[in-house]
Tab-separated table of C-alpha atoms in Angstrom:
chain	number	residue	atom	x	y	z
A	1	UNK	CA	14.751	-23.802	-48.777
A	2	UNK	CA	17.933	-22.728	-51.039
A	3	UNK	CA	16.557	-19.986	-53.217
A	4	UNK	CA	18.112	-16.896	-55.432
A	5	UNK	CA	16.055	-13.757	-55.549
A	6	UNK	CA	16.901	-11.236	-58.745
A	7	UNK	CA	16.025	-7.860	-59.020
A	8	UNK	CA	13.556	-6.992	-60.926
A	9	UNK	CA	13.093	-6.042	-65.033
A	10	UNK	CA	14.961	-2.959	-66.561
A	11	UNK	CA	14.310	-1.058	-69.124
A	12	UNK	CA	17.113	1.281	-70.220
A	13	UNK	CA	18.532	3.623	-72.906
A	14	UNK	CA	22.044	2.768	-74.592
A	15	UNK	CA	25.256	4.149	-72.828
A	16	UNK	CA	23.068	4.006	-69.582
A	17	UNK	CA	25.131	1.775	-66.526
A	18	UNK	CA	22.753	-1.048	-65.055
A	19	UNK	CA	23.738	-3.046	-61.587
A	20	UNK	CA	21.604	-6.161	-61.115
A	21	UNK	CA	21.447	-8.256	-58.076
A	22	UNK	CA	20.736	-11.832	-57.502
A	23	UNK	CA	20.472	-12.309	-53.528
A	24	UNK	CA	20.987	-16.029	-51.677
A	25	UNK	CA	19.217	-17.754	-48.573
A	26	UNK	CA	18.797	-20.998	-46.915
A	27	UNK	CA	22.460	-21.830	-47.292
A	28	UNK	CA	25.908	-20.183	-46.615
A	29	UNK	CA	26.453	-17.939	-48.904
A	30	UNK	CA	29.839	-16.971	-48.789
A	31	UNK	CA	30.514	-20.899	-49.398
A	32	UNK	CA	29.429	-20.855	-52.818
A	33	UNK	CA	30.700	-19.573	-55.906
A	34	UNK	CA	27.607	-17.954	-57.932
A	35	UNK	CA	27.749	-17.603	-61.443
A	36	UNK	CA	25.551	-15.886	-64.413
A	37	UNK	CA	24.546	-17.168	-67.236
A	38	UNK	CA	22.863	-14.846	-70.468
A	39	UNK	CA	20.343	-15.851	-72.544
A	40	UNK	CA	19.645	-13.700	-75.732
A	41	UNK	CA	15.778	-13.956	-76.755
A	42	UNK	CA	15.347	-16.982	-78.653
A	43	UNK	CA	18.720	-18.604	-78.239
A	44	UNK	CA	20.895	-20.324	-76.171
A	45	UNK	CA	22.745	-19.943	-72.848
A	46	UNK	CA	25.757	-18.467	-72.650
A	47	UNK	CA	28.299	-18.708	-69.078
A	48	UNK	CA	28.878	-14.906	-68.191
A	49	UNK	CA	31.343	-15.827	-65.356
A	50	UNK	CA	31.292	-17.103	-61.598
A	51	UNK	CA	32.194	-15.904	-57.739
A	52	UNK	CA	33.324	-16.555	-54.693
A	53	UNK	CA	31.869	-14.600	-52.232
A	54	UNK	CA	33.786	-15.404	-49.474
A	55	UNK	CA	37.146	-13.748	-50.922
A	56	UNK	CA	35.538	-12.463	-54.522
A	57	UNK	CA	37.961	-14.567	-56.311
A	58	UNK	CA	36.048	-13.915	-60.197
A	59	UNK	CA	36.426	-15.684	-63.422
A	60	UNK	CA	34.785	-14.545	-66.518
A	61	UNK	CA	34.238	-16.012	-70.186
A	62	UNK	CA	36.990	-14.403	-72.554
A	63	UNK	CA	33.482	-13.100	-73.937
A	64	UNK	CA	32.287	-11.201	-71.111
A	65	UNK	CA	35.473	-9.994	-69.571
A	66	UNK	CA	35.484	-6.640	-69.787
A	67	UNK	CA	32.088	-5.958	-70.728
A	68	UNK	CA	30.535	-6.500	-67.389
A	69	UNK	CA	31.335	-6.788	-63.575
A	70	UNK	CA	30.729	-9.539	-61.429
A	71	UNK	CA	30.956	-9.006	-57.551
A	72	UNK	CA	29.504	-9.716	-54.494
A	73	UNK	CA	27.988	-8.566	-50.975
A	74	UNK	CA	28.706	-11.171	-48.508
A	75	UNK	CA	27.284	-8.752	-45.203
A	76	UNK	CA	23.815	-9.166	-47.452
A	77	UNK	CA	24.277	-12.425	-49.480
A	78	UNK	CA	24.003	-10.928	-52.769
A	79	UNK	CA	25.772	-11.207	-55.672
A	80	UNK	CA	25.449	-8.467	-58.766
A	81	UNK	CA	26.229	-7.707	-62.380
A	82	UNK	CA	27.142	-4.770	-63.902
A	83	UNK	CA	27.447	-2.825	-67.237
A	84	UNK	CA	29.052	0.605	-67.169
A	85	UNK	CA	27.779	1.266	-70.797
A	86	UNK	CA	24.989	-0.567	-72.018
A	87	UNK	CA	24.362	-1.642	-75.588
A	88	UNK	CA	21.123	-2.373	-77.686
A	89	UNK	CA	23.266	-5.975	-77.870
A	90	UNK	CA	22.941	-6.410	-74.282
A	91	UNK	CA	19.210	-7.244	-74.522
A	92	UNK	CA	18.498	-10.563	-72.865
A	93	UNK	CA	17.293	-12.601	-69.887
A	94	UNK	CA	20.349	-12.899	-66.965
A	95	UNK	CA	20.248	-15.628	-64.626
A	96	UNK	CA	22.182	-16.376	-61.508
A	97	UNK	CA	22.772	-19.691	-60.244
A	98	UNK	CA	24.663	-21.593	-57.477
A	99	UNK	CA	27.390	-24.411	-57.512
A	100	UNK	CA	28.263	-26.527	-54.618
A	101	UNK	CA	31.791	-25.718	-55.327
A	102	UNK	CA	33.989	-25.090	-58.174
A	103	UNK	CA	34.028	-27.571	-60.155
A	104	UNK	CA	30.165	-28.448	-59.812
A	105	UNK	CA	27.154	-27.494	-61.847
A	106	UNK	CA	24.614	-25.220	-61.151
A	107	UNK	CA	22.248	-26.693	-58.624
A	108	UNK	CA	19.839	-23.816	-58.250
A	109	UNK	CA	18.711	-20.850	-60.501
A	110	UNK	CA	17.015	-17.156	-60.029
A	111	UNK	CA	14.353	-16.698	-61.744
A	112	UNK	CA	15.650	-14.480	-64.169
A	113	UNK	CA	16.469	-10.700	-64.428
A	114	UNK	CA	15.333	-9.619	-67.739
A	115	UNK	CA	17.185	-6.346	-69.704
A	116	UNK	CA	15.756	-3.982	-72.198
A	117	UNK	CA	17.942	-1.918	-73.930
A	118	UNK	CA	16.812	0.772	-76.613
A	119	UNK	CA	17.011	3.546	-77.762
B	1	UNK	CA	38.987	-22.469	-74.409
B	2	UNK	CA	37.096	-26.001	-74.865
B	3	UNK	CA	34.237	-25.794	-77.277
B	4	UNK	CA	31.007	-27.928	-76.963
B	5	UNK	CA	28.988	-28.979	-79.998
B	6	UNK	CA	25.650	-30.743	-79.248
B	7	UNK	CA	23.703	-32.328	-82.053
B	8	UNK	CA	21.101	-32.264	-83.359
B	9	UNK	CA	19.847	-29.224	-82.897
B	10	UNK	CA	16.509	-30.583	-82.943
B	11	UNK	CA	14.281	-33.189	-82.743
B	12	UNK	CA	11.055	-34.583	-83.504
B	13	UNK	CA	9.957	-37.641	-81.803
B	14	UNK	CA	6.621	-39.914	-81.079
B	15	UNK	CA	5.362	-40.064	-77.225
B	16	UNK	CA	6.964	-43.353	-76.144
B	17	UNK	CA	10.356	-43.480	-78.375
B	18	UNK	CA	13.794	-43.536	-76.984
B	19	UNK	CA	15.389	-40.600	-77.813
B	20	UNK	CA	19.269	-39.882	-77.377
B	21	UNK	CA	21.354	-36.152	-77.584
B	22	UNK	CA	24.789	-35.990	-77.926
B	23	UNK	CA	27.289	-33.745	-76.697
B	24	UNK	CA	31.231	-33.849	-78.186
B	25	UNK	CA	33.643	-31.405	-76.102
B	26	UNK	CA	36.690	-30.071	-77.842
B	27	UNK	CA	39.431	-31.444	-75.549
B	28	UNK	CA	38.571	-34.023	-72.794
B	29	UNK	CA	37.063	-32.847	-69.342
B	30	UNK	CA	36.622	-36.202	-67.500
B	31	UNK	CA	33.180	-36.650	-66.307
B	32	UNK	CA	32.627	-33.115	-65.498
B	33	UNK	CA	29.352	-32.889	-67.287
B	34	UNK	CA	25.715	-31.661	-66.857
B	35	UNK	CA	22.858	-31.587	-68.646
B	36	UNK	CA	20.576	-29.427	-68.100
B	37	UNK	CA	16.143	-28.592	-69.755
B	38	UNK	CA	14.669	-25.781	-70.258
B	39	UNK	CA	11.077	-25.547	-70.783
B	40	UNK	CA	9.847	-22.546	-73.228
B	41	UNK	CA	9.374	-19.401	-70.520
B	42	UNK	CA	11.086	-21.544	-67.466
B	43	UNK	CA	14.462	-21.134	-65.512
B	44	UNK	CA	16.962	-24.198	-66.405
B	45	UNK	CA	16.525	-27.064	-64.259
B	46	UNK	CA	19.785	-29.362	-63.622
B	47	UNK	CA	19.314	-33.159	-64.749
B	48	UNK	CA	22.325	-34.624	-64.692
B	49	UNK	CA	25.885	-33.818	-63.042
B	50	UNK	CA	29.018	-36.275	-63.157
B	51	UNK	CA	28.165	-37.237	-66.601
B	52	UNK	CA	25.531	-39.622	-65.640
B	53	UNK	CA	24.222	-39.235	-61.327
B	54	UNK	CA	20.452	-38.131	-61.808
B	55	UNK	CA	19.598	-34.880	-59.857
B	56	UNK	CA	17.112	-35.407	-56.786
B	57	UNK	CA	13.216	-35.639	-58.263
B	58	UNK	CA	14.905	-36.216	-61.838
B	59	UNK	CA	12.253	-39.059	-63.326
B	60	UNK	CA	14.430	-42.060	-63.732
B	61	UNK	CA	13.640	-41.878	-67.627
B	62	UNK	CA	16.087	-39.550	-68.106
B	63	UNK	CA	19.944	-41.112	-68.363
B	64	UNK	CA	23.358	-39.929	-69.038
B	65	UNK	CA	26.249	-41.292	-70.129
B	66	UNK	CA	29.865	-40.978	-71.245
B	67	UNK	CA	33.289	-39.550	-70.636
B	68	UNK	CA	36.424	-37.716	-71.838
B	69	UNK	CA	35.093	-36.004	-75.146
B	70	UNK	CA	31.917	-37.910	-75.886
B	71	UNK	CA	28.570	-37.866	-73.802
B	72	UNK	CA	25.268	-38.738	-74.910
B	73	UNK	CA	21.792	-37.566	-72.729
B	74	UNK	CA	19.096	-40.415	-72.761
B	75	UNK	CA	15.393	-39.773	-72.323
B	76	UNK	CA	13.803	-43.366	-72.589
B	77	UNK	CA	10.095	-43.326	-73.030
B	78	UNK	CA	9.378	-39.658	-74.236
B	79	UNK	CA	6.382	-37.750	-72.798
B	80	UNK	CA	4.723	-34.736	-72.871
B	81	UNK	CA	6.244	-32.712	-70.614
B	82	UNK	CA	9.690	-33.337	-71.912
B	83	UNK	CA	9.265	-30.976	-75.087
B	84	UNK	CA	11.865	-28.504	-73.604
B	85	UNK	CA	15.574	-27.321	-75.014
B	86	UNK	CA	18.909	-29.280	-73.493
B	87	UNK	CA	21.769	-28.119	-73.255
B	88	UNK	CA	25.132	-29.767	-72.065
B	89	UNK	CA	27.824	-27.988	-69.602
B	90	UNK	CA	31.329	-28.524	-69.134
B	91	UNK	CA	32.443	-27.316	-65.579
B	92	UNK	CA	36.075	-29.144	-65.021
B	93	UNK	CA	37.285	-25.531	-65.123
B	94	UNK	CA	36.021	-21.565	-66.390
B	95	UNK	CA	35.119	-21.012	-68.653
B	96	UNK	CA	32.423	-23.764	-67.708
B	97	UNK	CA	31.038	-23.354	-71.471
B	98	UNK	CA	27.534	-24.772	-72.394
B	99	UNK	CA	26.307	-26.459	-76.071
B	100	UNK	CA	24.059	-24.620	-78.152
B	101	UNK	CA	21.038	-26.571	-77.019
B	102	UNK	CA	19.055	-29.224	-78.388
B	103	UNK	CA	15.251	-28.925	-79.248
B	104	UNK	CA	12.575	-31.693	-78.790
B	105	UNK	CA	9.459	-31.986	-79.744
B	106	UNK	CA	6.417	-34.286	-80.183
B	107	UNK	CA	5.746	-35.573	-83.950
C-alpha cells in the first residue's frame, strides 16, 4: 500500500526553527516528486512547493520561497519542511502528497502535520 | 503566475439535484486539471485528473469536464456524503496553484 507518514503535531514559540517530515513507502520513492500543500484553519489550500528526491530538483510558490525549505532524504524516503524562524502566521495544517510525475496531481496525501505557533 | 478562480464559493443544494462548480484559469493549461474534496476534518482526496478521467473508487456521479481556461466539476445526483469543500488544481507547470474552494451543502 502507497502511504505518507508525517511527523507528528508541534507546538512552538515565534522565532523558534521547526523541521517536519513526511516519510514514503510502498513505492519508489526517489521516483516521485512530493509536494506540500498549507492549509490555514478555516480556509483553503495553498501549493507550498514540490521535490524530486532522486536529484532534489525543488520548486516553490513565489509565496513560499524563501520562507521555508523543502528537501529530501532519499537513504530513508522522507521528505521535510522547514522554517528557520517561525511566525504566529505560520499556524496551519501541512500536508504532503505524491505525484506520479511532474506534471500530475497529487495521488496520495499524509495525513496532516499540524503547527502551533504562539507566543 | 496563472490564477484560478472557482465559483461559487458555496452552495446549497437538495439530495438528488445536479449540481455543477466551475473553475476559470487565468491563461490556458490544456487539460491539466484536478479536482479534488475535502470533507470537514479529512485529508483531500483526488477526484478527477486530466480534466475529466475519474480517480479509481471515484462514484461515477461525479464528472468533469472542460479545457484550456474553462472547466466545470459535475456531481449528478447529490448525496449525503458529498457535503465537503472542492477545490480545482492546475498542475501543467509550478506553481501548480489551486482555487479557493467551493462549499456544498444540503438545503
Amino acid at each position: 500500500e502507497v502511504q505518507l507518514v508525517q511527523s507528528g503535531a508541534e507546538v512552538k514559540k515565534p522565532g523558534e526553527s521547526l523541521k517536519i517530515s513526511c516519510q514514503g513507502s510502498g513505492y519508489n520513492f526517489v521516483s516521485h516528486w512530493i509536494g506540500w500543500v498549507r492549509q490555514v484553519p478555516g480556509k483553503g489550500l495553498e501549493w507550498m512547493g514540490i521535490i524530486f528526491p532522486a536529484d532534489s530538483d525543488t520548486r516553490y510558490s513565489p509565496s513560499f520561497e524563501g520562507q521555508v525549505t523543502i528537501s529530501a532524504d532519499k537513504s530513508i524516503n522522507t521528505a521535510y519542511l522547514e522554517w528557520s524562524s517561525l511566525k504566529a502566521s505560520d499556524t496551519a495544517m501541512y500536508f504532503c502528497a505524491k505525484l506520479e510525475r511532474y506534471q500530475d496531481a497529487f495521488d496520495v496525501w499524509g495525513q496532516g502535520s499540524l503547527v502551533t505557533v504562539s507566543s | 503566475d496563472i490564477q484560478m478562480t472557482q465559483s461559487p464559493s458555496s452552495l446549497s443544494a437538495s439530495l438528488g439535484d445536479r449540481v455543477s462548480i466551475t473553475c476559470r484559469a487565468s491563461e490556458t493549461i490544456s487539460d491539466y486539471l484536478a479536482w479534488y474534496q475535502q470533507k470537514p476534518g479529512q485529508v483531500p482526496k483526488l477526484l478527477i485528473f486530466a480534466a475529466s478521467t475519474l480517480q479509481s473508487g471515484v462514484p461515477s456521479r461525479f464528472s468533469g469536464s472542460g479545457s484550456g481556461t474553462d472547466f466545470t466539476l459535475t456531481i449528478s445526483g447529490l448525496q449525503p456524503e458529498d457535503v465537503a469543500t472542492y477545490y480545482c488544481q492546475k498542475y501543467d507547470s509550478a506553481p501548480q496553484t489551486f482555487g479557493q474552494g467551493t462549499k456544498v451543502e444540503i438545503k
